[in-house]
Amino acid sequence: MRLSTALRNAGLVVLCVAFGQALAGQSAPPAQAVPADDSIPSAQLMLPEQLVPLLGKTGADKPLVLQVGPHVFYAEAHPPGAEYGGAGNQESGLQALRDRVKSLPHDRFVVLYCGCCPWKKCPNVHPAYQQLASLGFHNVKVLYIADNFGKDWVAKGYPVEKGR
Amino acid sequence: MGSGRRHRAIPRSFFLFAIGMAVVPALGARPSPGADARTPAAPRSAPDFSRASLDHREIRLSAYRGKVVLLNFWATWCEPCVAEMPRFAQWQRKYGPRGLRILGVSMDDDEAPVRRAYRKYGLNYPVVMGDEKLGELYGGVLGLPMTFLIDGSGRIRFQHEGATDPDLIEREMRALLPRP
């Protein structure tokens, strides 16, 4: 009698836990998703986990990865092979970006990223993307970094290099 | 008798259901995005460093031993950083006599905008220019603002990354300061 009651209660707990987990899963934010953006088309956004496998590619599949945020952050950590492209919120940074891409064909696969701040607060990626778009580059992706490069790249164990 | 057991079982079922409903979502609760408290489980020593302040004074962290230090990594292009700076200046005035010392580390690439911000926000505490070495010394400063509360023994007691409720930082800071 006591055993059956215990089994029934245990079953109830399991059911409740499963139901609770299902509800918790519904209320928690979904796994990182690419958001709609005012100035960068969704199709041009890329998640960190999508960039990682491209870093090892060769030829046309390998993107030119440009960090368009603070140089100090670039020096602290950046994806292997990424170059510093100049801060997108400064005219001097945009000039450095123009200089870097001036000899490239307009179909060159370029990935821009910053990660200095939460996505909506980032002052760099939008002007940098607009700059390349205005120059006629049409194969440009922007890395969607929800919070910052530390949390959304380094802390996830994705590969990094250091140095200027 | 059977009916009696059923009556007891119903409230127990609800009780168990309530536990499942209350506990499991709470286990899955997440902090608000953007803010991250990385307070160390065991306080560790704050790495010492020396830098020149904007007014060309040598600032060495270890010279503040005996004081409570609010070490704030920030940058002029960081909105949440700039938003909390007037509060820091206010705290320096209010809690300075009790032993608070605020120290700003700018992660800007250039000094000129930092000097402008220093004047614009009427900062009353020293600001030094940071770099990647200083960032790495503090475990990687790759998101701003990042604030460390260091006790009088030079140990990091609280750490916050991202926009953080200033009332929380103030409570933590007051807990480290000697009573008036």
Short mmCIF file of C-alpha atoms in Angstrom, two decimals:
data_model
loop_
_atom_site.label_atom_id
_atom_site.label_comp_id
_atom_site.label_asym_id
_atom_site.label_seq_id
_atom_site.Cartn_x
_atom_site.Cartn_y
_atom_site.Cartn_z
CA MET A 1 0.00 0.00 0.00
CA ARG A 2 2.69 2.44 1.04
CA LEU A 3 4.83 1.27 -1.85
CA SER A 4 2.08 1.92 -4.37
CA THR A 5 1.45 5.37 -2.90
CA ALA A 6 5.13 6.15 -3.09
CA LEU A 7 5.30 4.96 -6.69
CA ARG A 8 2.26 7.01 -7.60
CA ASN A 9 3.71 10.10 -5.98
CA ALA A 10 7.04 9.53 -7.67
CA GLY A 11 5.23 9.25 -10.98
CA LEU A 12 3.42 12.49 -10.28
CA VAL A 13 6.68 14.25 -9.49
CA VAL A 14 8.22 13.01 -12.73
CA LEU A 15 5.20 14.19 -14.70
CA CYS A 16 5.19 17.57 -12.99
CA VAL A 17 8.89 18.03 -13.52
CA ALA A 18 8.55 17.18 -17.18
CA PHE A 19 5.61 19.57 -17.53
CA GLY A 20 7.48 22.27 -15.63
CA GLN A 21 10.50 21.81 -17.87
CA ALA A 22 8.32 22.13 -20.93
CA LEU A 23 6.87 25.37 -19.59
CA ALA A 24 10.31 26.64 -18.60
CA GLY A 25 11.51 25.90 -22.09
CA GLN A 26 8.67 27.94 -23.50
CA SER A 27 9.33 30.96 -21.29
CA ALA A 28 13.11 30.96 -21.71
CA PRO A 29 14.52 32.90 -24.63
CA PRO A 30 15.10 30.73 -27.68
CA ALA A 31 18.57 29.70 -28.70
CA GLN A 32 20.29 32.68 -30.23
CA ALA A 33 18.44 33.78 -33.31
CA VAL A 34 19.32 36.31 -35.94
CA PRO A 35 17.08 39.34 -35.39
CA ALA A 36 15.43 41.61 -37.89
CA ASP A 37 17.46 44.76 -38.25
CA ASP A 38 16.65 48.22 -39.55
CA SER A 39 19.76 48.80 -41.58
CA ILE A 40 21.26 45.37 -42.14
CA PRO A 41 19.04 42.84 -43.95
CA SER A 42 18.50 39.66 -41.96
CA ALA A 43 19.91 37.63 -44.83
CA GLN A 44 23.22 39.42 -44.35
CA LEU A 45 23.52 38.49 -40.68
CA MET A 46 25.52 35.50 -39.52
CA LEU A 47 25.76 33.74 -36.17
CA PRO A 48 29.12 32.99 -34.52
CA GLU A 49 28.58 29.25 -34.88
CA GLN A 50 28.13 29.77 -38.62
CA LEU A 51 31.40 31.63 -38.95
CA VAL A 52 33.55 29.15 -37.02
CA PRO A 53 33.61 26.42 -39.72
CA LEU A 54 34.35 29.01 -42.42
CA LEU A 55 37.59 30.07 -40.72
CA GLY A 56 39.28 26.89 -41.89
CA LYS A 57 38.13 27.19 -45.51
CA THR A 58 40.34 28.10 -48.40
CA GLY A 59 39.78 30.02 -51.60
CA ALA A 60 36.55 31.86 -52.30
CA ASP A 61 34.75 30.13 -49.42
CA LYS A 62 37.09 31.69 -46.89
CA PRO A 63 35.76 35.11 -45.87
CA LEU A 64 37.83 38.17 -45.20
CA VAL A 65 36.92 38.79 -41.56
CA LEU A 66 37.25 42.40 -40.45
CA GLN A 67 36.82 43.67 -36.92
CA VAL A 68 35.34 47.17 -37.14
CA GLY A 69 35.31 48.02 -33.43
CA PRO A 70 37.88 49.15 -30.86
CA HIS A 71 41.44 48.22 -31.73
CA VAL A 72 42.13 47.38 -28.05
CA PHE A 73 39.46 44.68 -28.14
CA TYR A 74 40.81 43.32 -31.42
CA ALA A 75 44.26 43.06 -29.86
CA GLU A 76 42.87 41.22 -26.84
CA ALA A 77 41.14 38.53 -28.88
CA HIS A 78 39.92 37.98 -32.44
CA PRO A 79 39.06 35.01 -34.66
CA PRO A 80 42.15 33.50 -36.29
CA GLY A 81 42.95 35.31 -39.50
CA ALA A 82 40.68 38.28 -38.79
CA GLU A 83 42.09 41.69 -39.57
CA TYR A 84 41.52 45.02 -37.90
CA GLY A 85 39.32 47.06 -40.22
CA GLY A 86 38.97 50.38 -38.36
CA ALA A 87 36.25 51.55 -35.99
CA GLY A 88 33.01 52.01 -37.88
CA ASN A 89 31.88 54.93 -35.73
CA GLN A 90 34.80 57.13 -36.77
CA GLU A 91 35.59 58.66 -40.13
CA SER A 92 39.21 57.58 -39.74
CA GLY A 93 38.00 54.02 -39.18
CA LEU A 94 35.76 54.10 -42.25
CA GLN A 95 38.69 55.45 -44.26
CA ALA A 96 40.81 52.52 -43.07
CA LEU A 97 38.01 50.19 -44.14
CA ARG A 98 37.80 51.80 -47.60
CA ASP A 99 41.56 51.49 -47.98
CA ARG A 100 41.48 47.82 -47.04
CA VAL A 101 38.83 46.86 -49.58
CA LYS A 102 39.67 49.20 -52.45
CA SER A 103 41.57 46.54 -54.40
CA LEU A 104 39.03 43.76 -53.76
CA PRO A 105 36.40 42.58 -56.24
CA HIS A 106 32.88 43.56 -55.22
CA ASP A 107 31.81 39.94 -54.90
CA ARG A 108 34.49 39.23 -52.29
CA PHE A 109 33.04 37.39 -49.29
CA VAL A 110 33.55 39.74 -46.35
CA VAL A 111 32.42 39.27 -42.74
CA LEU A 112 32.28 42.31 -40.48
CA TYR A 113 32.05 42.10 -36.72
CA CYS A 114 32.47 44.24 -33.64
CA GLY A 115 31.11 42.85 -30.35
CA CYS A 116 32.04 45.84 -28.24
CA CYS A 117 28.52 46.16 -26.89
CA PRO A 118 25.11 44.51 -27.04
CA TRP A 119 23.94 44.37 -30.67
CA LYS A 120 21.48 47.24 -30.50
CA LYS A 121 24.02 49.50 -28.79
CA CYS A 122 26.92 48.80 -31.14
CA PRO A 123 27.97 52.04 -32.86
CA ASN A 124 30.31 50.34 -35.33
CA VAL A 125 28.85 47.52 -37.41
CA HIS A 126 26.01 49.44 -39.01
CA PRO A 127 28.07 52.29 -40.48
CA ALA A 128 30.75 49.81 -41.56
CA TYR A 129 28.17 47.66 -43.35
CA GLN A 130 26.59 50.71 -44.98
CA GLN A 131 30.02 51.83 -46.12
CA LEU A 132 30.74 48.56 -47.90
CA ALA A 133 27.23 48.43 -49.36
CA SER A 134 27.61 51.95 -50.73
CA LEU A 135 30.89 50.92 -52.35
CA GLY A 136 29.07 48.12 -54.18
CA PHE A 137 30.15 45.12 -52.12
CA HIS A 138 27.27 42.65 -52.26
CA ASN A 139 28.67 39.59 -50.55
CA VAL A 140 29.05 41.06 -47.08
CA LYS A 141 27.84 39.39 -43.91
CA VAL A 142 27.74 40.89 -40.44
CA LEU A 143 28.38 38.71 -37.43
CA TYR A 144 25.45 38.94 -35.03
CA ILE A 145 26.96 39.23 -31.57
CA ALA A 146 24.12 39.50 -29.10
CA ASP A 147 26.05 40.75 -26.09
CA ASN A 148 29.77 41.13 -26.65
CA PHE A 149 32.70 39.26 -28.15
CA GLY A 150 33.78 37.99 -24.74
CA LYS A 151 30.50 36.28 -23.95
CA ASP A 152 29.40 35.29 -27.43
CA TRP A 153 32.71 34.10 -28.84
CA VAL A 154 35.55 33.69 -26.33
CA ALA A 155 33.46 32.20 -23.51
CA LYS A 156 31.97 29.69 -25.94
CA GLY A 157 35.39 28.32 -26.68
CA TYR A 158 35.56 29.46 -30.29
CA PRO A 159 39.11 29.91 -31.58
CA VAL A 160 40.94 33.17 -30.92
CA GLU A 161 44.20 34.86 -31.68
CA LYS A 162 45.75 37.78 -29.86
CA GLY A 163 47.80 40.75 -30.91
CA ARG A 164 47.60 43.73 -33.19
CA MET B 1 -11.98 4.40 3.48
CA GLY B 2 -11.12 4.37 -0.21
CA SER B 3 -12.95 7.64 -0.58
CA GLY B 4 -10.95 9.06 2.31
CA ARG B 5 -7.65 8.16 0.66
CA ARG B 6 -8.77 9.83 -2.55
CA HIS B 7 -9.57 13.01 -0.67
CA ARG B 8 -6.08 13.02 0.84
CA ALA B 9 -4.46 12.22 -2.49
CA ILE B 10 -5.98 15.17 -4.33
CA PRO B 11 -4.38 17.90 -2.22
CA ARG B 12 -1.11 15.94 -2.21
CA SER B 13 -1.24 15.80 -5.99
CA PHE B 14 -1.77 19.50 -6.14
CA PHE B 15 1.05 19.97 -3.68
CA LEU B 16 3.41 17.89 -5.81
CA PHE B 17 2.21 19.64 -8.95
CA ALA B 18 2.85 23.01 -7.36
CA ILE B 19 6.38 21.96 -6.41
CA GLY B 20 7.10 20.82 -9.95
CA MET B 21 5.65 24.01 -11.42
CA ALA B 22 7.42 26.33 -9.02
CA VAL B 23 10.82 24.70 -8.74
CA VAL B 24 11.59 23.65 -12.26
CA PRO B 25 11.02 26.98 -14.02
CA ALA B 26 13.00 28.64 -11.23
CA LEU B 27 15.89 26.30 -11.92
CA GLY B 28 15.75 27.35 -15.53
CA ALA B 29 15.56 31.06 -14.74
CA ARG B 30 18.20 33.16 -16.44
CA PRO B 31 19.65 36.55 -15.57
CA SER B 32 18.54 39.50 -17.61
CA PRO B 33 20.48 39.77 -20.85
CA GLY B 34 23.33 42.24 -20.97
CA ALA B 35 24.20 42.16 -17.29
CA ASP B 36 26.41 39.54 -15.76
CA ALA B 37 27.53 39.25 -12.17
CA ARG B 38 30.75 37.28 -12.05
CA THR B 39 31.42 37.67 -8.40
CA PRO B 40 34.19 35.26 -7.50
CA ALA B 41 33.26 32.44 -5.13
CA ALA B 42 36.50 33.02 -3.26
CA PRO B 43 37.90 36.56 -3.34
CA ARG B 44 41.10 36.79 -5.36
CA SER B 45 43.73 39.46 -5.29
CA ALA B 46 43.19 42.30 -7.71
CA PRO B 47 46.14 42.29 -10.14
CA ASP B 48 48.33 45.30 -9.54
CA PHE B 49 49.08 47.75 -12.32
CA SER B 50 50.49 51.20 -12.81
CA ARG B 51 49.37 53.73 -15.39
CA ALA B 52 49.53 57.47 -15.92
CA SER B 53 46.27 59.29 -15.33
CA LEU B 54 44.88 61.86 -17.75
CA ASP B 55 46.48 64.57 -15.59
CA HIS B 56 49.83 62.78 -15.76
CA ARG B 57 49.92 61.37 -12.22
CA GLU B 58 51.16 57.86 -11.68
CA ILE B 59 48.29 55.68 -10.49
CA ARG B 60 49.25 52.39 -8.90
CA LEU B 61 46.42 50.18 -7.72
CA SER B 62 48.35 48.77 -4.78
CA ALA B 63 48.77 52.30 -3.42
CA TYR B 64 45.05 52.22 -2.63
CA ARG B 65 45.49 49.36 -0.14
CA GLY B 66 43.32 50.10 2.90
CA LYS B 67 40.68 51.78 0.73
CA VAL B 68 37.69 50.29 -1.03
CA VAL B 69 38.28 50.61 -4.77
CA LEU B 70 35.65 50.69 -7.47
CA LEU B 71 37.60 49.82 -10.60
CA ASN B 72 35.57 50.61 -13.69
CA PHE B 73 36.52 49.67 -17.25
CA TRP B 74 34.62 51.88 -19.66
CA ALA B 75 34.79 53.66 -23.00
CA THR B 76 33.31 56.81 -24.48
CA TRP B 77 31.47 54.84 -27.19
CA CYS B 78 29.79 52.60 -24.60
CA GLU B 79 26.33 53.96 -23.77
CA PRO B 80 25.79 52.08 -20.49
CA CYS B 81 29.26 53.13 -19.35
CA VAL B 82 28.60 56.78 -19.90
CA ALA B 83 25.18 56.49 -18.26
CA GLU B 84 26.65 55.33 -14.94
CA MET B 85 29.49 57.83 -14.72
CA PRO B 86 27.56 60.69 -13.07
CA ARG B 87 26.55 58.22 -10.38
CA PHE B 88 30.18 57.26 -9.84
CA ALA B 89 31.15 60.92 -9.46
CA GLN B 90 28.35 61.30 -6.92
CA TRP B 91 29.56 58.26 -4.98
CA GLN B 92 33.12 59.57 -4.95
CA ARG B 93 31.87 62.75 -3.27
CA LYS B 94 29.55 60.93 -0.88
CA TYR B 95 31.65 57.94 0.12
CA GLY B 96 35.15 59.31 -0.45
CA PRO B 97 35.44 60.41 3.20
CA ARG B 98 34.63 56.82 4.24
CA GLY B 99 37.44 55.43 2.13
CA LEU B 100 36.01 54.89 -1.35
CA ARG B 101 38.34 55.43 -4.28
CA ILE B 102 36.96 55.17 -7.79
CA LEU B 103 39.39 54.47 -10.60
CA GLY B 104 38.36 54.55 -14.25
CA VAL B 105 40.15 52.64 -16.99
CA SER B 106 39.22 53.78 -20.47
CA MET B 107 39.40 51.15 -23.20
CA ASP B 108 39.18 53.79 -25.93
CA ASP B 109 41.83 53.61 -28.62
CA ASP B 110 42.53 57.35 -28.40
CA GLU B 111 42.91 59.68 -25.46
CA ALA B 112 41.24 62.77 -26.98
CA PRO B 113 37.61 61.62 -26.64
CA VAL B 114 38.36 60.41 -23.11
CA ARG B 115 39.61 63.85 -22.12
CA ARG B 116 36.45 65.40 -23.59
CA ALA B 117 34.25 62.97 -21.69
CA TYR B 118 36.18 63.60 -18.49
CA ARG B 119 35.36 67.30 -18.72
CA LYS B 120 31.81 66.79 -19.99
CA TYR B 121 30.77 64.51 -17.14
CA GLY B 122 32.69 66.39 -14.47
CA LEU B 123 34.56 63.32 -13.30
CA ASN B 124 36.22 63.72 -9.92
CA TYR B 125 38.25 60.51 -9.89
CA PRO B 126 41.34 59.46 -11.82
CA VAL B 127 41.04 57.89 -15.25
CA VAL B 128 43.84 55.99 -16.95
CA MET B 129 44.07 54.61 -20.45
CA GLY B 130 43.75 50.84 -20.67
CA ASP B 131 45.04 48.41 -23.24
CA GLU B 132 44.88 44.73 -24.09
CA LYS B 133 47.48 43.86 -21.48
CA LEU B 134 45.43 45.41 -18.71
CA GLY B 135 42.31 43.76 -20.08
CA GLU B 136 43.96 40.34 -20.04
CA LEU B 137 45.26 40.98 -16.54
CA TYR B 138 41.65 41.23 -15.41
CA GLY B 139 40.53 38.07 -17.14
CA GLY B 140 39.64 39.53 -20.50
CA VAL B 141 37.77 42.80 -20.79
CA LEU B 142 35.78 42.21 -23.96
CA GLY B 143 32.50 43.71 -22.91
CA LEU B 144 31.80 47.01 -21.21
CA PRO B 145 31.18 48.32 -18.67
CA MET B 146 33.07 46.01 -16.35
CA THR B 147 33.26 46.95 -12.71
CA PHE B 148 35.25 45.40 -9.88
CA LEU B 149 34.76 46.16 -6.20
CA ILE B 150 38.02 45.65 -4.35
CA ASP B 151 38.19 45.59 -0.56
CA GLY B 152 40.78 47.20 1.66
CA SER B 153 42.92 44.09 1.52
CA GLY B 154 43.16 44.31 -2.25
CA ARG B 155 40.79 41.40 -2.94
CA ILE B 156 38.12 41.44 -5.64
CA ARG B 157 34.84 40.97 -3.81
CA PHE B 158 32.30 41.77 -6.54
CA GLN B 159 32.44 41.91 -10.31
CA HIS B 160 29.84 43.09 -12.81
CA GLU B 161 29.82 43.07 -16.58
CA GLY B 162 27.33 44.96 -18.69
CA ALA B 163 24.69 47.44 -17.64
CA THR B 164 24.08 46.75 -13.95
CA ASP B 165 21.60 48.14 -11.47
CA PRO B 166 23.60 50.92 -9.78
CA ASP B 167 21.67 50.38 -6.55
CA LEU B 168 23.10 46.87 -6.39
CA ILE B 169 26.65 48.13 -6.85
CA GLU B 170 26.07 50.79 -4.22
CA ARG B 171 24.79 48.21 -1.72
CA GLU B 172 27.81 46.00 -2.31
CA MET B 173 30.16 48.96 -2.04
CA ARG B 174 28.59 50.16 1.21
CA ALA B 175 28.95 46.68 2.65
CA LEU B 176 32.70 46.90 2.10
CA LEU B 177 33.09 50.41 3.51
CA PRO B 178 33.58 51.00 7.23
CA ARG B 179 30.47 52.23 9.00
CA PRO B 180 30.32 56.01 9.42
#
